[in-house]
Amino acid sequence: MIGEQYTGIITGFKSALAVICIAVSLFLLSPWIAYARLPSSLKSPIEAKGPLSALRACLNEIATGAKTSTRGYELYSKNGQSFAMLNMNFRPQVILPPEHVRWLVTQPEDILSHAKASDDADALGYIWPLFDASALHSFSKVLQNDLTRNVTQTERDVLEEVQHIMDELVGQTECWKEVNMVQVFERIMYQATQRVYVGLPLCRDTTYMGYVKGYAHSLGTAMVLAAQLTPWPLRQVTALLAGLPVYYYVLQVRSYLSPLFKERMKRLKAKEGTKDNLKGEPRNLITWMSNGVLSGIGPKSVSPSEMVTWLGILALLPTDNLWTTCTNVLLDLLSSESEHAYLHTIREEAKTVFASSKESGKPVSHGLHHIDSAIRESLRMNSLSPRSLHRQVVRRGGVVLPDGQKVPTGTWLCVLSGNIQRDEDYYEDAQAYKPFRFVPKLVESGSDKAPLLPLTNEKYLTFGYGRHACPGRWFSFQVMKIVIAYILVNYDIQPLEKRPDNIVFADLNIPHLSHIIRIKRMA
């Protein structure tokens, strides 16, 4: 009897071991299996001649991805050819050359899907298994319409928050003070945008703001871990584990915002049928999203808790990009100041614009051409992500690329936006930092109502391009211009001897978090 029990245990152990061995083998073979689906005629800068070399290429991508993709850009993209790359997530990606950008963004959704690529690239469906991606895409219209349309009306609120924070962090005395640049910009950007999203007094509530930052940081971390750094067979497990802090913070944020949404929707619903149902309501994103729901945007049945989730993804999460960009802009300017009077030119223009705005009532941000150009240039030089315009082939039978290569269903496509924006074929002295590079075009295209120079085109892809470009790009850009203008007009900052290198990790390119600058209030 005992012998039979031992025999059963041993048999079960052998079966389990066999299953584990098969699972591990399939896991290790998965990058090669996916790579082998691509046409053999498709070029690649990596050596992936078998399962082990494909696995090694995926693992090397985390450290050498930018170098490898740049080599592919020089070898193939510059010659109008597509090429293949392997990623840390074990899924290959086909990189299209710059000439194919317009073709890529004009393909119908049932051929090349932006939604499918975004959902996969963000891993939101894995972090939140019941996540409604279609509702999120619907609510992006609120950013495109209401938030963008009300940009000029929110300037005063943003300026008030910047002044409030700078007075608190730096003080009003004319003495030099050392501050952490990242911490200053992070505080400003979160609080200033929250002033527009939820209004006073909540945007100055330290407990609430702590939850907002925790939510944005934890969600961003979970997305990077699950989407970029985890092989796709393990993505669901990683997403659920990395999402645990997200669930905690979203519950805390909901405890503050759900009652606001509920109360705002109740008031707006009572005003339905009136000439102006928004009259007397706070000009913030809570109001505009609530009005959007009542106007039929998104699903027919929606709860305040769900609205908080969408607000978090659409508005709170991108805030980290704002302070990252502002840090890059100031680092670029401060490290170039010894040779050029960039700060003086920007400061004098901003002083003039602030003074004229008080008299005319025109928006400050519309006249800040030199700051506008400096932000564009820093984004050109320091792309937050080296790849953009992600699409997934969804057409049955695959699709033929403009260069004749046929790729199967499920293939990821994109372009190397970082390399395009540093290409001498498209920008004169492309490797040189020229903060006023875009000023002539800004002045030429400007008007009394708003600057008309687009933030996106086929060779400037920081905010995407085409119908799926970042919906909140104008608002984000205006906020950054106002913040930098206020700081440079009211504060003196000591130049840097050298531009500190950014942290480049996988597809991330961000400044170090410990930059200390010396700053004082100007007389």
JSON list of C-alpha atoms in Angstrom, two decimals, residues 349 365-374 436 438-439 442-443:
[
{"chain": "A", "resi": 349, "resn": "GLU", "atom": "CA", "xyz": [10.30, 88.81, -24.03]},
{"chain": "A", "resi": 365, "resn": "SER", "atom": "CA", "xyz": [1.11, 82.16, -23.52]},
{"chain": "A", "resi": 366, "resn": "HIS", "atom": "CA", "xyz": [0.34, 83.33, -27.06]},
{"chain": "A", "resi": 367, "resn": "GLY", "atom": "CA", "xyz": [3.21, 85.83, -27.10]},
{"chain": "A", "resi": 368, "resn": "LEU", "atom": "CA", "xyz": [5.96, 83.67, -25.60]},
{"chain": "A", "resi": 369, "resn": "HIS", "atom": "CA", "xyz": [7.60, 82.68, -28.88]},
{"chain": "A", "resi": 370, "resn": "HIS", "atom": "CA", "xyz": [11.13, 82.16, -27.51]},
{"chain": "A", "resi": 371, "resn": "ILE", "atom": "CA", "xyz": [9.97, 79.95, -24.64]},
{"chain": "A", "resi": 372, "resn": "ASP", "atom": "CA", "xyz": [7.71, 78.08, -27.04]},
{"chain": "A", "resi": 373, "resn": "SER", "atom": "CA", "xyz": [10.67, 77.44, -29.33]},
{"chain": "A", "resi": 374, "resn": "ALA", "atom": "CA", "xyz": [12.95, 76.41, -26.45]},
{"chain": "A", "resi": 436, "resn": "PHE", "atom": "CA", "xyz": [15.38, 79.61, -30.90]},
{"chain": "A", "resi": 438, "resn": "PHE", "atom": "CA", "xyz": [11.48, 77.59, -34.27]},
{"chain": "A", "resi": 439, "resn": "VAL", "atom": "CA", "xyz": [11.10, 81.33, -33.49]},
{"chain": "A", "resi": 442, "resn": "LEU", "atom": "CA", "xyz": [6.29, 80.91, -34.69]},
{"chain": "A", "resi": 443, "resn": "VAL", "atom": "CA", "xyz": [6.37, 84.65, -35.42]}
]
